Amino acid sequence: MSTARGARARARTEVTAAIKDEARRQLAKEGAAKLSLRAVARELGMVSSALYRYFPSRDDLLTALIIDAYDSLGQTAEAAHEKVADAGPIRRWAVVCEAVRGWALAHPHEYALIYGSPVPGYAAPDSTVPAASRVALLLIEIVRDAHRGVGVALPRLPAELKPEARRLGQDLAPDLPPEVVMAFAAAWAQLFGLIGFEVFGQFNRVVEDREAFFRHAVAQLGHGVGLVFPQDTGTGGGGSRSGS
Amino acid sequence: MSTARGARARARTEVTAAIKDEARRQLAKEGAAKLSLRAVARELGMVSSALYRYFPSRDDLLTALIIDAYDSLGQTAEAAHEKVADAGPIRRWAVVCEAVRGWALAHPHEYALIYGSPVPGYAAPDSTVPAASRVALLLIEIVRDAHRGVGVALPRLPAELKPEARRLGQDLAPDLPPEVVMAFAAAWAQLFGLIGFEVFGQFNRVVEDREAFFRHAVAQLGHGVGLVFPQDTGTGGGGSRSGS
DNA sequence: GTCTATAACGAGATAGAC
DNA sequence: GTCTATCTCGTTATAGAC
């Protein structure tokens, strides 16, 4: 990305961007399953064979769109986080979750591309993993901060899950106790359950004030991973809820 | 559906079933977006216009598949529940959630049809609502049982959510306190977050022992809606996992 | 009445020759 | 890079078989 690069290179990135823009437009109209190189080319006034100089196949174009979507989401979440970097973990958790929701609602088709049904006949390559991990890594960083020093009581892990938690913790956050790692993995999936239900219309005629609902649900999710208030006044009994 | 119905009626239901079976096969291979009446007819050795005697349009066929999927899932969940109808709410909650997961893993394409990305250009009509509600109604019935008599302490609802909870509770479970209703709505979405992540491959290379993970996560979900143990009697060892 | 088949429409995708 | 011939699709009108 040097500032002084040739006109060729600049033209290439411009065309690449135009292709992806048009592909995203088609994604919105017809869905990922019907994404067709030919249609993209036609809309751009190019010929389909010319597209292959930019993307070797339809699947590669799809992969690029997927990585872009993950990165766009990740960047949105990270930017939102930076604005409250000095706040406590609870607030940062809420802000990041709400940023993820906001992005999903603003980009429902790209959300469907990365968190919706798999595209028939397409398998995402490993090259999507780093971008796909950004939100999870950001969230677990917040959880790590929350657990630094203070040991929050979470429900004990069943023995069968201990090895799983250790394995997962090694990659993710070696300093976190296994029950926090597992609770985080669950919260991660559950966060996207909440968002997916909203984006995909499952809350239609069920939950109306979705913003308030999400705020509340996400706070509870945070409790589940040990994000409790140092002095928890207002919101009632937070973290460990299991005493009969 | 009288037992003594004419050959006409029998033939009609048989052809209808054959059409839906073939359509489901196409669903698995190409996805809902590419479901085509002509391809279904071709595969059945019929002519496309003949299909219109059974389904007035492609969207109506899709609607029938969606309702069938919801009903299949609902029936699976209800059947699993009946087998443990005498157990405590915690065990019943776990059994139903695991039945839902089992169905989803056994029918990933139908799961994608009802809980995945929306089909472009298709809007589900109201006639899908009853079938779509079965699992939620079953789950909230368990929560109601758990809360009968005993008042479990859940985090207080923020004031902004009170009206929402009351409105939702009126349809769903008028005897439940609003914070339980809201917690349940969240748990409902989160359950499908867990299942969706597994079915759609988001847990690949992340969570390996998914059965144990799900069991644990679902127990935590239950805690979130107030399913805590007095003493869990249930038949199997499904129960007490909430220490501290 | 109930069904299937033929034919056609307008729109769009696709493959291959040039 | 262009053009054309041949596919697909959803849907309808119509005619005839049972």
Short mmCIF file of C-alpha atoms (C1' of nucleotides) in Angstrom, two decimals:
data_model
loop_
_atom_site.label_atom_id
_atom_site.label_comp_id
_atom_site.label_asym_id
_atom_site.label_seq_id
_atom_site.Cartn_x
_atom_site.Cartn_y
_atom_site.Cartn_z
CA MET A 1 0.00 0.00 0.00
CA SER A 2 2.71 2.54 -0.80
CA THR A 3 1.53 5.94 -1.84
CA ALA A 4 3.64 5.88 -4.96
CA ARG A 5 2.46 2.84 -6.76
CA GLY A 6 1.86 2.49 -10.41
CA ALA A 7 -1.29 3.34 -12.22
CA ARG A 8 -1.70 -0.30 -13.05
CA ALA A 9 -1.81 -1.28 -9.42
CA ARG A 10 -4.21 1.52 -8.60
CA ALA A 11 -6.50 0.56 -11.43
CA ARG A 12 -6.41 -3.01 -10.29
CA THR A 13 -7.50 -2.24 -6.76
CA GLU A 14 -10.19 0.04 -8.10
CA VAL A 15 -11.63 -2.60 -10.37
CA THR A 16 -11.36 -5.16 -7.61
CA ALA A 17 -13.34 -2.88 -5.35
CA ALA A 18 -15.95 -2.28 -8.02
CA ILE A 19 -16.37 -5.99 -8.52
CA LYS A 20 -16.84 -6.59 -4.83
CA ASP A 21 -19.27 -3.70 -4.55
CA GLU A 22 -21.39 -5.07 -7.34
CA ALA A 23 -21.16 -8.56 -5.88
CA ARG A 24 -22.39 -7.22 -2.55
CA ARG A 25 -25.30 -5.61 -4.34
CA GLN A 26 -26.20 -8.98 -5.81
CA LEU A 27 -25.76 -10.60 -2.44
CA ALA A 28 -28.47 -8.33 -1.13
CA LYS A 29 -30.83 -8.93 -4.02
CA GLU A 30 -30.47 -12.62 -4.73
CA GLY A 31 -28.49 -14.15 -1.93
CA ALA A 32 -25.07 -15.72 -1.85
CA ALA A 33 -26.25 -18.93 -3.49
CA LYS A 34 -27.08 -17.10 -6.69
CA LEU A 35 -23.98 -14.98 -6.82
CA SER A 36 -22.77 -15.28 -10.40
CA LEU A 37 -19.60 -13.93 -11.92
CA ARG A 38 -21.39 -13.36 -15.19
CA ALA A 39 -24.07 -11.21 -13.68
CA VAL A 40 -21.47 -9.14 -11.86
CA ALA A 41 -19.55 -8.67 -15.08
CA ARG A 42 -22.64 -7.72 -17.03
CA GLU A 43 -23.58 -5.09 -14.50
CA LEU A 44 -20.11 -3.62 -14.66
CA GLY A 45 -20.07 -3.56 -18.44
CA MET A 46 -17.29 -6.10 -18.50
CA VAL A 47 -17.16 -9.49 -20.01
CA SER A 48 -17.20 -12.46 -17.70
CA SER A 49 -13.80 -13.75 -18.73
CA ALA A 50 -12.25 -10.46 -17.67
CA LEU A 51 -13.33 -11.06 -14.11
CA TYR A 52 -11.14 -14.08 -13.84
CA ARG A 53 -8.11 -11.81 -13.90
CA TYR A 54 -9.29 -10.48 -10.55
CA PHE A 55 -10.87 -13.52 -8.98
CA PRO A 56 -9.88 -16.99 -10.16
CA SER A 57 -13.34 -18.38 -9.42
CA ARG A 58 -16.72 -17.58 -8.01
CA ASP A 59 -15.68 -19.20 -4.75
CA ASP A 60 -12.70 -16.89 -4.46
CA LEU A 61 -14.93 -13.90 -4.92
CA LEU A 62 -17.18 -15.29 -2.21
CA THR A 63 -14.20 -15.80 0.06
CA ALA A 64 -13.13 -12.21 -0.49
CA LEU A 65 -16.61 -10.99 0.39
CA ILE A 66 -16.63 -13.12 3.50
CA ILE A 67 -13.28 -11.84 4.68
CA ASP A 68 -14.34 -8.29 3.95
CA ALA A 69 -17.51 -8.77 5.96
CA TYR A 70 -15.68 -10.24 8.93
CA ASP A 71 -13.14 -7.43 8.76
CA SER A 72 -15.80 -4.77 8.47
CA LEU A 73 -17.57 -6.19 11.50
CA GLY A 74 -14.31 -6.62 13.39
CA GLN A 75 -13.22 -3.09 12.64
CA THR A 76 -16.56 -1.67 13.71
CA ALA A 77 -16.37 -3.57 16.96
CA GLU A 78 -12.78 -2.56 17.61
CA ALA A 79 -13.46 1.08 16.83
CA ALA A 80 -16.40 1.11 19.22
CA HIS A 81 -14.24 -0.51 21.86
CA GLU A 82 -11.49 2.04 21.54
CA LYS A 83 -13.85 4.85 22.33
CA VAL A 84 -14.54 3.33 25.73
CA ALA A 85 -11.17 1.72 26.29
CA ASP A 86 -10.87 3.37 29.69
CA ALA A 87 -14.23 2.20 30.98
CA GLY A 88 -14.79 -0.92 33.01
CA PRO A 89 -15.20 -4.33 31.46
CA ILE A 90 -18.95 -4.35 31.83
CA ARG A 91 -19.37 -1.20 29.82
CA ARG A 92 -16.83 -2.29 27.24
CA TRP A 93 -18.59 -5.64 26.86
CA ALA A 94 -21.91 -3.92 26.32
CA VAL A 95 -20.48 -1.41 23.87
CA VAL A 96 -18.81 -4.07 21.76
CA CYS A 97 -21.90 -6.28 21.70
CA GLU A 98 -24.04 -3.35 20.70
CA ALA A 99 -21.60 -2.42 17.98
CA VAL A 100 -21.80 -5.96 16.61
CA ARG A 101 -25.58 -5.76 16.65
CA GLY A 102 -25.52 -2.37 14.98
CA TRP A 103 -23.29 -3.63 12.20
CA ALA A 104 -25.49 -6.68 11.69
CA LEU A 105 -28.63 -4.57 11.41
CA ALA A 106 -26.90 -2.19 9.02
CA HIS A 107 -25.50 -5.02 6.87
CA PRO A 108 -28.03 -7.84 7.09
CA HIS A 109 -26.94 -9.56 3.91
CA GLU A 110 -23.31 -9.56 4.82
CA TYR A 111 -24.33 -10.79 8.24
CA ALA A 112 -26.22 -13.62 6.59
CA LEU A 113 -23.14 -14.37 4.54
CA ILE A 114 -20.92 -14.92 7.55
CA TYR A 115 -23.30 -16.06 10.27
CA GLY A 116 -26.25 -17.44 8.32
CA SER A 117 -26.85 -20.64 6.43
CA PRO A 118 -23.81 -22.03 4.65
CA VAL A 119 -23.70 -21.45 0.92
CA PRO A 120 -24.42 -24.78 -0.83
CA GLY A 121 -21.32 -26.14 -2.47
CA TYR A 122 -19.02 -23.63 -0.85
CA ALA A 123 -16.61 -24.33 1.96
CA ALA A 124 -14.81 -21.42 3.58
CA PRO A 125 -11.03 -21.83 3.41
CA ASP A 126 -8.72 -21.35 6.37
CA SER A 127 -7.82 -17.92 5.10
CA THR A 128 -11.09 -16.64 6.55
CA VAL A 129 -10.16 -17.62 10.08
CA PRO A 130 -8.17 -14.55 11.17
CA ALA A 131 -10.86 -12.11 10.12
CA ALA A 132 -13.55 -14.34 11.58
CA SER A 133 -11.81 -14.36 14.95
CA ARG A 134 -11.56 -10.63 15.49
CA VAL A 135 -14.78 -10.14 17.43
CA ALA A 136 -14.19 -13.17 19.62
CA LEU A 137 -10.65 -12.07 20.39
CA LEU A 138 -11.82 -8.60 21.27
CA LEU A 139 -14.51 -9.93 23.59
CA ILE A 140 -12.26 -12.35 25.37
CA GLU A 141 -9.75 -9.61 25.94
CA ILE A 142 -12.43 -7.78 27.88
CA VAL A 143 -13.18 -10.90 29.87
CA ARG A 144 -9.50 -11.31 30.66
CA ASP A 145 -9.32 -7.76 31.96
CA ALA A 146 -12.32 -8.41 34.14
CA HIS A 147 -10.73 -11.50 35.64
CA ARG A 148 -7.34 -9.98 36.20
CA GLY A 149 -6.70 -10.44 39.85
CA VAL A 150 -10.25 -10.89 41.04
CA GLY A 151 -11.51 -14.45 40.89
CA VAL A 152 -15.19 -14.47 40.09
CA ALA A 153 -17.15 -17.53 41.05
CA LEU A 154 -18.64 -19.30 38.07
CA PRO A 155 -20.43 -22.64 38.08
CA ARG A 156 -18.00 -25.50 38.17
CA LEU A 157 -17.19 -27.25 34.92
CA PRO A 158 -18.27 -30.87 34.58
CA ALA A 159 -15.22 -33.09 34.40
CA GLU A 160 -15.97 -34.11 30.82
CA LEU A 161 -15.45 -30.54 29.68
CA LYS A 162 -12.19 -29.86 31.46
CA PRO A 163 -9.90 -31.06 28.65
CA GLU A 164 -11.91 -29.18 26.09
CA ALA A 165 -11.65 -26.00 28.12
CA ARG A 166 -7.93 -26.40 28.61
CA ARG A 167 -7.32 -26.97 24.91
CA LEU A 168 -9.42 -24.00 23.95
CA GLY A 169 -7.93 -21.83 26.66
CA GLN A 170 -4.42 -22.42 25.47
CA ASP A 171 -5.05 -20.71 22.15
CA LEU A 172 -7.36 -18.09 23.48
CA ALA A 173 -6.42 -16.99 26.95
CA PRO A 174 -4.05 -19.19 28.93
CA ASP A 175 -4.52 -17.13 32.06
CA LEU A 176 -8.27 -17.66 32.26
CA PRO A 177 -9.71 -20.49 34.35
CA PRO A 178 -11.34 -23.20 32.25
CA GLU A 179 -14.87 -22.50 33.43
CA VAL A 180 -14.53 -18.92 32.19
CA VAL A 181 -13.24 -20.09 28.83
CA MET A 182 -16.20 -22.40 28.36
CA ALA A 183 -18.66 -19.80 29.58
CA PHE A 184 -17.18 -17.39 27.11
CA ALA A 185 -17.51 -19.79 24.20
CA ALA A 186 -21.16 -20.22 25.07
CA ALA A 187 -21.73 -16.50 25.46
CA TRP A 188 -20.07 -15.91 22.11
CA ALA A 189 -22.49 -18.23 20.33
CA GLN A 190 -25.42 -16.92 22.32
CA LEU A 191 -24.62 -13.33 21.39
CA PHE A 192 -25.00 -14.23 17.75
CA GLY A 193 -28.16 -16.12 18.58
CA LEU A 194 -29.70 -12.90 19.86
CA ILE A 195 -28.48 -10.92 16.88
CA GLY A 196 -29.42 -13.55 14.35
CA PHE A 197 -32.95 -13.82 15.66
CA GLU A 198 -33.34 -10.09 15.26
CA VAL A 199 -31.70 -9.79 11.85
CA PHE A 200 -33.49 -12.81 10.43
CA GLY A 201 -36.88 -11.75 11.66
CA GLN A 202 -37.52 -14.34 14.34
CA PHE A 203 -38.39 -11.59 16.79
CA ASN A 204 -41.06 -10.16 14.49
CA ARG A 205 -44.28 -9.84 16.42
CA VAL A 206 -42.51 -11.25 19.48
CA VAL A 207 -40.02 -8.73 20.76
CA GLU A 208 -40.77 -5.14 19.84
CA ASP A 209 -38.36 -2.97 21.79
CA ARG A 210 -35.38 -4.88 20.52
CA GLU A 211 -32.77 -2.38 21.50
CA ALA A 212 -33.72 -2.44 25.15
CA PHE A 213 -34.15 -6.18 25.04
CA PHE A 214 -30.70 -6.64 23.59
CA ARG A 215 -29.10 -4.34 26.10
CA HIS A 216 -30.60 -6.32 28.93
CA ALA A 217 -29.83 -9.73 27.46
CA VAL A 218 -26.25 -8.76 26.77
CA ALA A 219 -25.77 -7.61 30.34
CA GLN A 220 -26.94 -11.03 31.49
CA LEU A 221 -24.57 -12.65 29.03
CA GLY A 222 -21.79 -10.64 30.58
CA HIS A 223 -22.75 -11.91 34.02
CA GLY A 224 -22.44 -15.41 32.69
CA VAL A 225 -18.79 -14.89 31.90
CA GLY A 226 -18.07 -13.30 35.22
CA LEU A 227 -18.55 -9.64 34.34
CA VAL A 228 -20.19 -8.62 37.60
CA PHE A 229 -20.13 -5.26 39.24
CA PRO A 230 -17.48 -4.63 41.84
CA GLN A 231 -20.22 -3.05 43.85
CA ASP A 232 -23.31 -4.39 42.25
CA THR A 233 -26.06 -2.12 43.37
CA GLY A 234 -28.82 -1.43 40.94
CA THR A 235 -29.41 -4.49 38.91
CA GLY A 236 -30.00 -7.11 41.48
CA GLY A 237 -28.17 -10.33 42.03
CA GLY A 238 -25.66 -10.71 39.29
CA GLY A 239 -23.17 -13.42 38.73
CA SER A 240 -23.69 -16.51 40.74
CA ARG A 241 -27.32 -17.22 40.85
CA SER A 242 -27.29 -20.79 41.93
CA GLY A 243 -27.80 -20.78 45.63
CA SER A 244 -31.11 -22.52 46.12
CA MET B 1 -58.57 -37.47 7.69
CA SER B 2 -61.10 -40.29 7.84
CA THR B 3 -59.76 -43.78 7.30
CA ALA B 4 -62.25 -44.44 4.59
CA ARG B 5 -61.38 -41.79 2.11
CA GLY B 6 -61.45 -42.17 -1.55
CA ALA B 7 -58.65 -43.18 -3.83
CA ARG B 8 -58.60 -39.62 -5.11
CA ALA B 9 -57.81 -38.18 -1.73
CA ARG B 10 -55.23 -40.84 -1.05
CA ALA B 11 -53.51 -40.29 -4.35
CA ARG B 12 -53.51 -36.58 -3.70
CA THR B 13 -51.78 -36.81 -0.35
CA GLU B 14 -49.31 -39.26 -1.81
CA VAL B 15 -48.36 -36.99 -4.68
CA THR B 16 -48.21 -34.05 -2.32
CA ALA B 17 -45.80 -35.96 -0.11
CA ALA B 18 -43.70 -36.99 -3.08
CA ILE B 19 -43.42 -33.40 -4.21
CA LYS B 20 -42.33 -32.25 -0.78
CA ASP B 21 -39.84 -35.09 -0.46
CA GLU B 22 -38.25 -34.22 -3.74
CA ALA B 23 -38.28 -30.55 -2.84
CA ARG B 24 -36.48 -31.36 0.40
CA ARG B 25 -33.90 -33.27 -1.56
CA GLN B 26 -33.30 -30.19 -3.68
CA LEU B 27 -33.18 -28.06 -0.57
CA ALA B 28 -30.28 -30.15 0.63
CA LYS B 29 -28.44 -30.03 -2.63
CA GLU B 30 -28.95 -26.48 -3.84
CA GLY B 31 -30.43 -24.52 -1.02
CA ALA B 32 -33.80 -22.89 -0.61
CA ALA B 33 -32.96 -20.00 -2.91
CA LYS B 34 -32.64 -22.36 -5.86
CA LEU B 35 -35.70 -24.45 -5.16
CA SER B 36 -37.39 -24.78 -8.53
CA LEU B 37 -40.83 -26.15 -9.31
CA ARG B 38 -39.67 -27.30 -12.69
CA ALA B 39 -36.77 -29.28 -11.34
CA VAL B 40 -39.06 -30.95 -8.81
CA ALA B 41 -41.53 -31.83 -11.53
CA ARG B 42 -38.82 -33.08 -13.83
CA GLU B 43 -37.40 -35.35 -11.16
CA LEU B 44 -40.84 -36.75 -10.47
CA GLY B 45 -41.59 -37.36 -14.13
CA MET B 46 -44.35 -34.82 -14.08
CA VAL B 47 -44.80 -31.68 -16.03
CA SER B 48 -44.32 -28.43 -14.20
CA SER B 49 -47.84 -27.17 -14.69
CA ALA B 50 -49.20 -30.27 -12.97
CA LEU B 51 -47.56 -29.17 -9.75
CA TYR B 52 -49.88 -26.21 -9.60
CA ARG B 53 -52.71 -28.57 -8.69
CA TYR B 54 -50.86 -29.20 -5.45
CA PHE B 55 -49.12 -25.94 -4.71
CA PRO B 56 -50.44 -22.70 -6.14
CA SER B 57 -46.94 -21.27 -6.42
CA ARG B 58 -43.34 -21.88 -5.62
CA ASP B 59 -43.66 -19.78 -2.49
CA ASP B 60 -46.51 -21.94 -1.27
CA LEU B 61 -44.35 -25.01 -1.66
CA LEU B 62 -41.65 -23.26 0.33
CA THR B 63 -44.19 -22.36 2.99
CA ALA B 64 -45.30 -25.98 3.21
CA LEU B 65 -41.70 -27.10 3.65
CA ILE B 66 -41.17 -24.52 6.35
CA ILE B 67 -44.27 -25.55 8.25
CA ASP B 68 -43.30 -29.20 7.93
CA ALA B 69 -39.87 -28.45 9.29
CA TYR B 70 -41.20 -26.52 12.25
CA ASP B 71 -43.69 -29.28 12.92
CA SER B 72 -41.09 -32.00 12.64
CA LEU B 73 -38.88 -30.14 15.08
CA GLY B 74 -41.78 -29.41 17.38
CA GLN B 75 -42.95 -32.97 17.38
CA THR B 76 -39.46 -34.27 18.09
CA ALA B 77 -39.14 -31.89 21.00
CA GLU B 78 -42.57 -32.74 22.37
CA ALA B 79 -41.98 -36.47 22.07
CA ALA B 80 -38.69 -36.17 23.93
CA HIS B 81 -40.41 -34.13 26.58
CA GLU B 82 -43.16 -36.66 27.11
CA LYS B 83 -40.65 -39.34 27.92
CA VAL B 84 -39.45 -37.32 30.91
CA ALA B 85 -42.71 -35.62 31.74
CA ASP B 86 -42.43 -36.72 35.35
CA ALA B 87 -38.94 -35.42 35.90
CA GLY B 88 -38.09 -32.04 37.33
CA PRO B 89 -37.99 -28.91 35.21
CA ILE B 90 -34.21 -28.87 34.95
CA ARG B 91 -34.08 -32.28 33.43
CA ARG B 92 -37.01 -31.57 31.15
CA TRP B 93 -35.38 -28.35 29.99
CA ALA B 94 -32.18 -30.19 29.19
CA VAL B 95 -33.97 -33.00 27.40
CA VAL B 96 -35.99 -30.69 25.20
CA CYS B 97 -32.97 -28.54 24.33
CA GLU B 98 -30.98 -31.61 23.45
CA ALA B 99 -33.82 -32.92 21.33
CA VAL B 100 -33.87 -29.65 19.42
CA ARG B 101 -30.13 -29.87 18.89
CA GLY B 102 -30.42 -33.48 17.80
CA TRP B 103 -33.08 -32.63 15.26
CA ALA B 104 -31.03 -29.74 13.93
CA LEU B 105 -27.95 -31.90 13.47
CA ALA B 106 -30.02 -34.59 11.78
CA HIS B 107 -31.77 -32.12 9.48
CA PRO B 108 -29.28 -29.33 8.83
CA HIS B 109 -30.91 -28.13 5.63
CA GLU B 110 -34.34 -27.92 7.13
CA TYR B 111 -32.79 -26.20 10.11
CA ALA B 112 -31.23 -23.68 7.75
CA LEU B 113 -34.60 -23.21 6.12
CA ILE B 114 -36.32 -22.17 9.34
CA TYR B 115 -33.54 -20.66 11.45
CA GLY B 116 -30.98 -19.64 8.86
CA SER B 117 -30.75 -16.77 6.44
CA PRO B 118 -34.05 -15.64 4.98
CA VAL B 119 -34.79 -16.78 1.45
CA PRO B 120 -34.40 -13.79 -0.89
CA GLY B 121 -37.73 -12.63 -2.21
CA TYR B 122 -39.71 -14.82 0.14
CA ALA B 123 -41.64 -13.66 3.17
CA ALA B 124 -43.07 -16.27 5.49
CA PRO B 125 -46.83 -15.83 5.87
CA ASP B 126 -48.62 -15.82 9.21
CA SER B 127 -49.67 -19.40 8.65
CA THR B 128 -46.19 -20.49 9.72
CA VAL B 129 -46.55 -18.96 13.16
CA PRO B 130 -48.30 -21.81 15.03
CA ALA B 131 -45.78 -24.42 13.93
CA ALA B 132 -42.93 -22.03 14.57
CA SER B 133 -44.10 -21.47 18.12
CA ARG B 134 -44.20 -25.07 19.27
CA VAL B 135 -40.71 -25.31 20.72
CA ALA B 136 -40.98 -21.97 22.48
CA LEU B 137 -44.34 -22.90 23.96
CA LEU B 138 -43.00 -26.20 25.17
CA LEU B 139 -39.99 -24.57 26.79
CA ILE B 140 -41.95 -21.86 28.51
CA GLU B 141 -44.31 -24.47 29.88
CA ILE B 142 -41.33 -26.01 31.63
CA VAL B 143 -40.31 -22.64 32.97
CA ARG B 144 -43.84 -22.07 34.26
CA ASP B 145 -43.77 -25.36 36.10
CA ALA B 146 -40.46 -24.46 37.67
CA HIS B 147 -41.81 -21.17 38.88
CA ARG B 148 -45.08 -22.52 40.19
CA GLY B 149 -45.14 -21.54 43.81
CA VAL B 150 -41.45 -20.90 44.33
CA GLY B 151 -40.31 -17.41 43.49
CA VAL B 152 -36.80 -17.53 42.11
CA ALA B 153 -34.73 -14.40 42.27
CA LEU B 154 -33.77 -13.14 38.86
CA PRO B 155 -32.06 -9.86 38.07
CA ARG B 156 -34.50 -7.00 38.10
CA LEU B 157 -35.78 -5.76 34.76
CA PRO B 158 -34.80 -2.25 33.71
CA ALA B 159 -37.85 -0.03 33.67
CA GLU B 160 -37.70 0.43 29.90
CA LEU B 161 -38.37 -3.27 29.42
CA LYS B 162 -41.31 -3.61 31.77
CA PRO B 163 -44.01 -2.83 29.21
CA GLU B 164 -42.42 -5.14 26.67
CA ALA B 165 -42.32 -7.95 29.20
CA ARG B 166 -45.91 -7.43 30.21
CA ARG B 167 -47.12 -7.43 26.62
CA LEU B 168 -45.16 -10.54 25.79
CA GLY B 169 -46.17 -12.25 29.00
CA GLN B 170 -49.85 -11.79 28.30
CA ASP B 171 -49.71 -14.01 25.24
CA LEU B 172 -47.19 -16.42 26.58
CA ALA B 173 -47.54 -16.97 30.28
CA PRO B 174 -49.59 -14.46 32.23
CA ASP B 175 -48.60 -16.02 35.53
CA LEU B 176 -44.88 -15.51 35.06
CA PRO B 177 -43.16 -12.42 36.44
CA PRO B 178 -41.93 -10.09 33.71
CA GLU B 179 -38.25 -10.64 34.40
CA VAL B 180 -38.74 -14.36 33.81
CA VAL B 181 -40.55 -13.71 30.55
CA MET B 182 -37.74 -11.54 29.27
CA ALA B 183 -35.08 -13.94 30.47
CA PHE B 184 -36.89 -16.69 28.66
CA ALA B 185 -37.08 -14.78 25.38
CA ALA B 186 -33.34 -14.25 25.58
CA ALA B 187 -32.66 -17.88 26.45
CA TRP B 188 -34.82 -18.95 23.54
CA ALA B 189 -32.77 -16.96 21.06
CA GLN B 190 -29.52 -17.99 22.72
CA LEU B 191 -30.41 -21.66 22.50
CA PHE B 192 -30.63 -21.34 18.75
CA GLY B 193 -27.41 -19.38 18.78
CA LEU B 194 -25.65 -22.38 20.26
CA ILE B 195 -27.30 -24.79 17.86
CA GLY B 196 -26.83 -22.57 14.83
CA PHE B 197 -23.13 -22.16 15.51
CA GLU B 198 -22.76 -25.91 15.63
CA VAL B 199 -24.92 -26.71 12.60
CA PHE B 200 -23.43 -23.95 10.48
CA GLY B 201 -19.86 -24.87 11.30
CA GLN B 202 -18.84 -21.91 13.42
CA PHE B 203 -17.54 -24.27 16.09
CA ASN B 204 -15.26 -26.08 13.64
CA ARG B 205 -11.76 -26.11 15.06
CA VAL B 206 -13.04 -24.24 18.10
CA VAL B 207 -15.27 -26.50 20.15
CA GLU B 208 -14.63 -30.19 19.66
CA ASP B 209 -16.67 -32.00 22.27
CA ARG B 210 -19.84 -30.29 21.23
CA GLU B 211 -22.24 -32.56 22.99
CA ALA B 212 -20.71 -31.97 26.39
CA PHE B 213 -20.34 -28.29 25.64
CA PHE B 214 -23.99 -28.01 24.69
CA ARG B 215 -25.12 -29.88 27.76
CA HIS B 216 -23.22 -27.49 29.96
CA ALA B 217 -24.28 -24.36 28.12
CA VAL B 218 -27.90 -25.38 28.18
CA ALA B 219 -27.78 -25.97 31.92
CA GLN B 220 -26.49 -22.42 32.31
CA LEU B 221 -29.25 -21.18 30.05
CA GLY B 222 -31.71 -22.89 32.34
CA HIS B 223 -30.23 -21.11 35.34
CA GLY B 224 -30.79 -17.85 33.54
CA VAL B 225 -34.53 -18.46 33.45
CA GLY B 226 -34.68 -19.53 37.05
CA LEU B 227 -34.34 -23.27 36.70
CA VAL B 228 -32.35 -23.88 39.84
CA PHE B 229 -32.38 -26.98 41.95
CA PRO B 230 -34.37 -27.56 44.99
CA GLN B 231 -33.27 -31.13 44.59
CA ASP B 232 -33.31 -32.42 41.09
CA THR B 233 -34.87 -35.83 41.18
CA GLY B 234 -34.73 -36.73 37.51
CA THR B 235 -34.05 -40.22 36.27
CA GLY B 236 -30.62 -39.80 34.81
CA GLY B 237 -27.60 -37.99 36.05
CA GLY B 238 -28.49 -34.95 34.03
CA GLY B 239 -28.67 -32.65 36.88
CA SER B 240 -26.73 -30.92 39.49
CA ARG B 241 -24.02 -28.90 38.04
CA SER B 242 -24.26 -25.58 39.72
CA GLY B 243 -21.76 -25.37 42.45
CA SER B 244 -20.48 -22.39 44.35
"C1'" DG C 1 -64.83 -32.19 -10.69
"C1'" DT C 2 -59.95 -33.64 -10.67
"C1'" DC C 3 -56.14 -34.30 -12.79
"C1'" DT C 4 -52.32 -34.24 -16.52
"C1'" DA C 5 -50.29 -32.59 -20.74
"C1'" DT C 6 -49.22 -29.19 -24.38
"C1'" DA C 7 -47.84 -24.91 -25.46
"C1'" DA C 8 -46.62 -20.59 -24.73
"C1'" DC C 9 -45.05 -15.89 -22.35
"C1'" DG C 10 -41.21 -13.04 -20.81
"C1'" DA C 11 -37.30 -12.99 -18.36
"C1'" DG C 12 -33.03 -14.51 -17.49
"C1'" DA C 13 -28.77 -17.66 -17.54
"C1'" DT C 14 -25.30 -20.25 -20.15
"C1'" DA C 15 -22.03 -22.41 -23.59
"C1'" DG C 16 -19.60 -22.04 -27.45
"C1'" DA C 17 -18.51 -20.45 -31.96
"C1'" DC C 18 -16.65 -16.61 -33.96
"C1'" DG D 1 -14.64 -9.35 -26.52
"C1'" DT D 2 -19.15 -10.25 -29.05
"C1'" DC D 3 -23.18 -12.82 -30.61
"C1'" DT D 4 -26.17 -16.34 -30.94
"C1'" DA D 5 -28.41 -20.52 -30.11
"C1'" DT D 6 -30.03 -23.04 -26.46
"C1'" DC D 7 -30.91 -23.70 -21.97
"C1'" DT D 8 -33.39 -22.45 -17.40
"C1'" DC D 9 -37.21 -20.39 -14.64
"C1'" DG D 10 -42.37 -19.29 -12.79
"C1'" DT D 11 -46.53 -18.96 -14.44
"C1'" DT D 12 -50.77 -19.16 -17.27
"C1'" DA D 13 -54.18 -20.60 -20.89
"C1'" DT D 14 -56.13 -24.35 -22.93
"C1'" DA D 15 -57.49 -28.89 -24.17
"C1'" DG D 16 -58.50 -33.39 -23.12
"C1'" DA D 17 -58.49 -37.97 -19.99
"C1'" DC D 18 -60.57 -40.16 -16.08
#
